[in-house]
């Protein structure tokens, strides 16, 4: 009962936030979302993997203009900070800072310094459906300390260049359920405590089509046998009749600091009909020496209003030779 009351209170705060968001001052803007859902593995070759995770995730971000050229930014996330290993309901929650820093504008070019998320790839964030990003999110870059320069190239192009390393400050820990402070001693590719990791990506728009190419270098950390070097290319298109699609390929030499190479191929499509969106996404991961992982997902989203939607998804996974089926349902309120 206590968990239900707390959840109701959080959702009420989100709705109040949505009502007040329009009154923000132009010098200070913020946005956020509350997601409440359940993610269940309903069948698996590994019976111990058959469990449900009932969760809540709250995100909030802000920007504050200090001068006409300097802007402060930041973000907070409250979520379960460990992966579920058995049936779980609103447990292991931790609050942490996912972004914090300053941006400096030089004409149309922006330099951002602090804790941030360098740009590399798109599918990890934009593949449609409840489970659409499940495998592509392996190569997301987030919670990095460093610098990012974003500058326009031509009329419809943007170039993003970043130097970074995973956050090892006190901001890498969390309040509530503690995830512990990161350090270079923990190892992991890129986790060096030095600005010896880099990412670059160029994105260009052609009317209803966007295309991007990028590269990254993550230096070997303690325990790694290799640096990781990655390339990514993708395209997204809005057909203008309710259909849109995204396709992306990302290849990594020394994937994850190992001696293996890995190639991620993601293809997704969505069809919007009134307040409904129907989607399908497939991702295949070919890793040298270990074989192929795959995910095929179908999704149905229903927008209740401009700020609230219901997401449903079902996915078939084949990861590490273990086949499983997952079903997920979530309500998302944006403010």
Short mmCIF file of C-alpha atoms in Angstrom, two decimals:
data_model
loop_
_atom_site.label_atom_id
_atom_site.label_comp_id
_atom_site.label_asym_id
_atom_site.label_seq_id
_atom_site.Cartn_x
_atom_site.Cartn_y
_atom_site.Cartn_z
CA UNK A 1 0.00 0.00 0.00
CA UNK A 2 2.83 2.43 0.83
CA UNK A 3 4.38 1.90 -2.60
CA UNK A 4 1.02 2.53 -4.26
CA UNK A 5 0.57 5.79 -2.33
CA UNK A 6 4.09 6.96 -3.17
CA UNK A 7 3.52 6.16 -6.84
CA UNK A 8 0.24 8.05 -6.88
CA UNK A 9 1.96 11.04 -5.31
CA UNK A 10 4.74 11.03 -7.89
CA UNK A 11 2.26 10.85 -10.75
CA UNK A 12 0.29 13.73 -9.23
CA UNK A 13 3.45 15.83 -9.07
CA UNK A 14 4.12 15.04 -12.72
CA UNK A 15 0.65 16.20 -13.74
CA UNK A 16 1.03 19.42 -11.73
CA UNK A 17 4.40 19.95 -13.38
CA UNK A 18 2.82 19.53 -16.79
CA UNK A 19 0.26 22.20 -15.98
CA UNK A 20 2.91 24.69 -14.84
CA UNK A 21 5.54 24.04 -17.53
CA UNK A 22 4.02 26.58 -19.89
CA UNK A 23 4.70 29.35 -17.36
CA UNK A 24 8.48 28.95 -17.46
CA UNK A 25 10.60 32.04 -17.91
CA UNK A 26 12.45 32.23 -21.21
CA UNK A 27 15.78 32.43 -19.30
CA UNK A 28 15.05 29.18 -17.43
CA UNK A 29 13.44 26.18 -19.09
CA UNK A 30 12.90 22.67 -17.85
CA UNK A 31 11.27 19.47 -18.94
CA UNK A 32 10.87 15.96 -17.67
CA UNK A 33 8.91 12.74 -17.71
CA UNK A 34 7.55 10.06 -15.43
CA UNK A 35 7.34 6.49 -16.72
CA UNK A 36 5.58 3.73 -14.80
CA UNK A 37 5.54 0.26 -16.29
CA UNK A 38 6.12 -3.45 -16.10
CA UNK A 39 8.66 -5.42 -18.13
CA UNK A 40 8.13 -9.19 -18.03
CA UNK A 41 10.09 -12.07 -19.50
CA UNK A 42 7.23 -14.50 -19.98
CA UNK A 43 9.23 -17.39 -21.45
CA UNK A 44 12.91 -18.25 -21.72
CA UNK A 45 15.29 -21.12 -22.36
CA UNK A 46 16.67 -20.10 -18.96
CA UNK A 47 13.82 -20.50 -16.44
CA UNK A 48 15.61 -18.26 -13.89
CA UNK A 49 15.19 -15.36 -16.32
CA UNK A 50 11.39 -15.55 -16.22
CA UNK A 51 10.38 -12.68 -13.94
CA UNK A 52 8.66 -9.28 -13.94
CA UNK A 53 10.11 -5.87 -13.15
CA UNK A 54 7.51 -3.26 -12.17
CA UNK A 55 9.34 0.04 -12.31
CA UNK A 56 9.22 3.80 -12.20
CA UNK A 57 11.61 6.16 -13.94
CA UNK A 58 11.61 9.93 -13.46
CA UNK A 59 13.77 12.28 -15.52
CA UNK A 60 14.11 16.06 -15.32
CA UNK A 61 16.39 18.43 -17.23
CA UNK A 62 16.91 22.19 -17.18
CA UNK A 63 18.66 24.99 -19.04
CA UNK A 64 19.33 28.40 -17.49
CA UNK A 65 20.67 31.36 -19.46
CA UNK A 66 23.45 33.05 -17.48
CA UNK A 67 24.29 35.54 -20.24
CA UNK A 68 23.32 35.77 -23.88
CA UNK A 69 26.22 33.39 -24.66
CA UNK A 70 26.51 31.17 -21.57
CA UNK A 71 23.93 28.60 -20.51
CA UNK A 72 23.96 26.21 -17.58
CA UNK A 73 22.40 22.78 -18.08
CA UNK A 74 21.69 19.77 -15.92
CA UNK A 75 19.62 16.66 -15.52
CA UNK A 76 18.43 14.27 -12.79
CA UNK A 77 17.24 10.68 -13.06
CA UNK A 78 15.45 8.52 -10.50
CA UNK A 79 15.27 4.84 -11.44
CA UNK A 80 16.24 1.33 -10.42
CA UNK A 81 20.01 1.41 -10.72
CA UNK A 82 20.53 -2.37 -10.87
CA UNK A 83 19.13 -4.92 -13.31
CA UNK A 84 16.35 -7.09 -11.96
CA UNK A 85 17.27 -10.71 -11.22
CA UNK A 86 13.89 -11.78 -9.81
CA UNK A 87 10.36 -10.39 -9.50
CA UNK A 88 10.72 -6.77 -8.41
CA UNK A 89 8.36 -3.85 -7.80
CA UNK A 90 9.66 -0.27 -7.40
CA UNK A 91 12.87 -1.41 -5.72
CA UNK A 92 16.57 -0.47 -5.89
CA UNK A 93 15.72 3.16 -6.67
CA UNK A 94 18.55 5.66 -6.85
CA UNK A 95 18.68 9.35 -7.75
CA UNK A 96 21.66 10.59 -9.73
CA UNK A 97 22.87 13.51 -11.83
CA UNK A 98 23.03 12.46 -15.48
CA UNK A 99 24.15 15.84 -16.86
CA UNK A 100 25.63 19.05 -15.47
CA UNK A 101 27.70 21.77 -17.09
CA UNK A 102 27.97 24.95 -19.10
CA UNK A 103 27.45 25.70 -22.78
CA UNK A 104 29.16 28.60 -24.54
CA UNK A 105 27.77 30.01 -27.79
CA UNK A 106 30.16 31.35 -30.43
CA UNK A 107 27.81 32.42 -33.18
CA UNK A 108 26.08 29.21 -34.28
CA UNK A 109 28.78 27.02 -32.74
CA UNK A 110 28.30 25.69 -29.20
CA UNK A 111 30.95 24.39 -26.80
CA UNK A 112 29.61 22.32 -23.90
CA UNK A 113 31.73 21.41 -20.88
CA UNK A 114 30.90 19.16 -17.94
CA UNK A 115 28.98 15.93 -17.52
CA UNK A 116 27.25 15.19 -20.81
CA UNK A 117 26.34 12.62 -23.48
CA UNK A 118 28.52 12.71 -26.63
CA UNK A 119 26.80 12.00 -29.93
CA UNK A 120 27.36 8.60 -31.55
CA UNK A 121 24.60 6.89 -33.47
CA UNK A 122 20.85 7.46 -33.30
CA UNK A 123 19.14 4.04 -33.17
CA UNK A 124 19.94 3.56 -29.46
CA UNK A 125 17.52 6.43 -28.79
CA UNK A 126 15.19 6.67 -31.80
CA UNK A 127 14.40 3.09 -32.85
CA UNK A 128 10.59 2.84 -32.49
CA UNK A 129 8.62 0.76 -30.01
CA UNK A 130 8.83 -0.24 -26.36
CA UNK A 131 11.73 -2.62 -27.00
CA UNK A 132 13.10 -0.97 -30.14
CA UNK A 133 16.34 0.28 -28.57
CA UNK A 134 17.05 -2.82 -26.49
CA UNK A 135 20.23 -3.99 -28.25
CA UNK A 136 21.34 -0.78 -29.97
CA UNK A 137 21.57 0.92 -26.55
CA UNK A 138 24.74 -1.12 -25.98
CA UNK A 139 26.72 1.62 -27.73
CA UNK A 140 25.08 4.67 -26.18
CA UNK A 141 27.55 7.20 -24.73
CA UNK A 142 26.19 8.77 -21.55
CA UNK A 143 27.38 10.29 -18.26
CA UNK A 144 30.74 11.36 -19.64
CA UNK A 145 33.06 14.09 -18.37
CA UNK A 146 34.42 16.14 -21.23
CA UNK A 147 33.80 18.66 -23.97
CA UNK A 148 31.47 18.64 -26.98
CA UNK A 149 31.53 21.08 -29.89
CA UNK A 150 28.45 21.28 -32.12
CA UNK A 151 28.70 23.41 -35.24
CA UNK A 152 26.59 23.80 -38.39
CA UNK A 153 28.09 22.71 -41.70
CA UNK A 154 26.36 24.25 -44.70
CA UNK A 155 22.62 24.82 -44.61
CA UNK A 156 21.33 21.53 -43.22
CA UNK A 157 24.35 19.82 -41.68
CA UNK A 158 25.66 19.57 -38.12
CA UNK A 159 29.05 18.35 -36.96
CA UNK A 160 29.54 17.15 -33.37
CA UNK A 161 33.02 16.48 -31.94
CA UNK A 162 33.69 15.26 -28.39
CA UNK A 163 36.57 14.40 -26.04
CA UNK A 164 35.57 12.58 -22.86
CA UNK A 165 35.85 9.80 -20.28
CA UNK A 166 33.22 8.14 -18.03
CA UNK A 167 32.30 10.23 -14.99
CA UNK A 168 34.51 9.34 -12.01
CA UNK A 169 33.52 12.27 -9.78
CA UNK A 170 31.14 12.11 -6.80
CA UNK A 171 28.34 12.70 -9.34
CA UNK A 172 28.80 9.12 -10.57
CA UNK A 173 27.29 7.86 -7.30
CA UNK A 174 23.59 7.99 -6.45
CA UNK A 175 21.35 8.89 -3.53
CA UNK A 176 19.02 6.28 -2.08
CA UNK A 177 20.16 2.95 -3.42
CA UNK A 178 23.89 3.55 -3.91
CA UNK A 179 25.54 2.48 -7.13
CA UNK A 180 28.97 3.54 -5.87
CA UNK A 181 31.45 6.04 -7.21
CA UNK A 182 33.13 5.09 -10.46
CA UNK A 183 36.93 5.04 -10.78
CA UNK A 184 39.44 4.13 -13.44
CA UNK A 185 40.44 1.18 -11.24
CA UNK A 186 37.06 -0.40 -12.04
CA UNK A 187 38.28 -0.94 -15.60
CA UNK A 188 36.22 -1.03 -18.75
CA UNK A 189 36.88 0.37 -22.18
CA UNK A 190 37.08 4.18 -22.15
CA UNK A 191 37.12 4.31 -18.33
CA UNK A 192 40.56 5.89 -18.13
CA UNK A 193 40.06 9.12 -16.21
CA UNK A 194 41.69 10.92 -19.13
CA UNK A 195 40.44 12.82 -22.16
CA UNK A 196 41.74 10.11 -24.48
CA UNK A 197 38.36 9.03 -25.85
CA UNK A 198 36.78 10.77 -28.84
CA UNK A 199 33.62 10.76 -30.93
CA UNK A 200 32.66 12.62 -34.08
CA UNK A 201 29.39 12.59 -36.01
CA UNK A 202 28.03 14.48 -38.99
CA UNK A 203 24.28 14.70 -39.58
CA UNK A 204 22.62 16.12 -42.70
CA UNK A 205 18.95 16.69 -43.50
CA UNK A 206 17.47 16.38 -46.98
CA UNK A 207 13.88 17.51 -46.55
CA UNK A 208 12.09 14.57 -44.91
CA UNK A 209 15.29 12.50 -44.82
CA UNK A 210 18.13 12.64 -42.30
CA UNK A 211 21.43 10.80 -42.66
CA UNK A 212 24.41 10.54 -40.34
CA UNK A 213 27.91 9.08 -40.21
CA UNK A 214 30.14 8.91 -37.17
CA UNK A 215 33.24 7.42 -35.59
CA UNK A 216 34.57 6.93 -32.08
CA UNK A 217 37.66 5.79 -30.24
CA UNK A 218 37.55 4.41 -26.69
CA UNK A 219 40.91 3.75 -25.08
CA UNK A 220 41.55 0.45 -23.30
CA UNK A 221 40.96 0.57 -19.57
CA UNK A 222 42.31 -1.69 -16.84
CA UNK A 223 41.70 -5.31 -17.82
CA UNK A 224 40.98 -4.59 -21.48
CA UNK A 225 42.98 -6.24 -24.24
CA UNK A 226 42.24 -3.65 -26.91
CA UNK A 227 41.08 -0.14 -27.66
CA UNK A 228 37.63 0.06 -29.24
CA UNK A 229 37.21 1.81 -32.58
CA UNK A 230 33.71 2.25 -33.98
CA UNK A 231 31.97 3.48 -37.11
CA UNK A 232 28.27 4.21 -37.52
CA UNK A 233 26.04 5.20 -40.44
CA UNK A 234 22.30 5.57 -40.63
CA UNK A 235 19.30 7.13 -42.31
CA UNK A 236 15.78 8.08 -41.23
CA UNK A 237 12.89 9.10 -43.49
CA UNK A 238 9.36 10.39 -43.00
CA UNK A 239 7.21 9.32 -45.94
CA UNK A 240 4.55 11.91 -45.12
CA UNK A 241 1.68 9.40 -45.13
CA UNK A 242 2.00 8.16 -41.57
CA UNK A 243 4.98 5.93 -42.27
CA UNK A 244 8.52 6.61 -41.14
CA UNK A 245 11.60 4.42 -40.93
CA UNK A 246 15.10 4.28 -39.50
CA UNK A 247 18.08 2.14 -40.43
CA UNK A 248 21.52 2.10 -38.81
CA UNK A 249 24.70 0.02 -38.92
CA UNK A 250 27.41 0.32 -36.27
CA UNK A 251 30.69 -1.63 -36.43
CA UNK A 252 33.27 -1.96 -33.66
CA UNK A 253 36.82 -3.29 -33.71
CA UNK A 254 37.85 -4.41 -30.24
CA UNK A 255 34.24 -4.27 -29.12
CA UNK A 256 33.99 -3.54 -25.41
CA UNK A 257 37.77 -3.66 -25.06
CA UNK A 258 37.92 -7.31 -26.14
CA UNK A 259 39.66 -8.87 -29.11
CA UNK A 260 36.33 -9.34 -30.90
CA UNK A 261 34.65 -7.32 -33.63
CA UNK A 262 30.92 -6.61 -33.48
CA UNK A 263 28.42 -5.25 -36.01
CA UNK A 264 24.97 -3.96 -35.00
CA UNK A 265 22.32 -3.66 -37.71
CA UNK A 266 19.00 -2.04 -36.77
CA UNK A 267 15.96 -1.48 -38.96
CA UNK A 268 12.72 -0.01 -37.69
CA UNK A 269 9.44 1.30 -39.10
CA UNK A 270 6.40 2.97 -37.58
CA UNK A 271 2.94 3.87 -38.83
CA UNK A 272 0.90 6.62 -37.15
CA UNK A 273 -2.88 6.50 -37.40
CA UNK A 274 -4.72 9.19 -35.46
CA UNK A 275 -3.63 8.69 -31.82
CA UNK A 276 -2.15 5.24 -32.46
CA UNK A 277 1.36 4.31 -33.58
CA UNK A 278 2.23 0.77 -34.68
CA UNK A 279 5.88 -0.19 -34.99
CA UNK A 280 8.30 -2.98 -35.71
CA UNK A 281 12.05 -3.04 -35.08
CA UNK A 282 14.71 -5.67 -35.61
CA UNK A 283 18.34 -5.64 -34.49
CA UNK A 284 21.03 -8.20 -35.31
CA UNK A 285 24.43 -8.24 -33.58
CA UNK A 286 27.17 -10.27 -35.24
CA UNK A 287 30.19 -10.76 -32.97
CA UNK A 288 33.31 -12.54 -34.16
CA UNK A 289 34.00 -15.72 -32.25
CA UNK A 290 30.70 -15.79 -30.35
CA UNK A 291 28.02 -15.80 -33.04
CA UNK A 292 24.86 -13.75 -33.52
CA UNK A 293 22.37 -12.11 -31.16
CA UNK A 294 19.03 -10.81 -32.37
CA UNK A 295 15.89 -8.99 -31.30
CA UNK A 296 12.56 -8.64 -33.11
CA UNK A 297 10.03 -6.31 -31.49
CA UNK A 298 6.51 -5.11 -32.19
CA UNK A 299 5.00 -2.08 -30.49
CA UNK A 300 1.70 -0.23 -30.10
CA UNK A 301 1.61 3.28 -28.63
CA UNK A 302 -1.53 5.25 -27.77
CA UNK A 303 -1.38 9.01 -27.16
CA UNK A 304 -4.00 10.01 -24.60
CA UNK A 305 -3.20 13.72 -24.92
CA UNK A 306 -0.24 15.95 -25.76
CA UNK A 307 1.63 14.88 -22.63
CA UNK A 308 0.49 11.33 -21.83
CA UNK A 309 0.85 8.08 -23.72
CA UNK A 310 0.57 4.34 -23.19
CA UNK A 311 3.25 2.08 -24.69
CA UNK A 312 2.93 -1.67 -25.26
CA UNK A 313 5.52 -3.99 -26.71
CA UNK A 314 6.39 -7.62 -27.27
CA UNK A 315 9.83 -8.84 -28.29
CA UNK A 316 11.62 -12.05 -29.13
CA UNK A 317 15.27 -12.14 -28.07
CA UNK A 318 18.05 -14.56 -28.95
CA UNK A 319 21.05 -13.43 -26.89
CA UNK A 320 24.00 -15.64 -26.02
CA UNK A 321 22.13 -18.63 -27.41
CA UNK A 322 19.24 -18.10 -24.98
CA UNK A 323 15.86 -17.46 -26.61
CA UNK A 324 13.25 -15.51 -24.65
CA UNK A 325 10.01 -13.58 -25.09
CA UNK A 326 9.29 -10.33 -23.26
CA UNK A 327 6.15 -8.24 -22.87
CA UNK A 328 6.12 -4.66 -21.63
CA UNK A 329 3.53 -2.02 -20.80
CA UNK A 330 4.17 1.55 -19.64
CA UNK A 331 2.43 4.87 -19.05
CA UNK A 332 4.52 7.97 -19.76
CA UNK A 333 3.67 11.52 -18.64
CA UNK A 334 5.82 14.35 -20.04
CA UNK A 335 6.02 17.81 -18.52
#
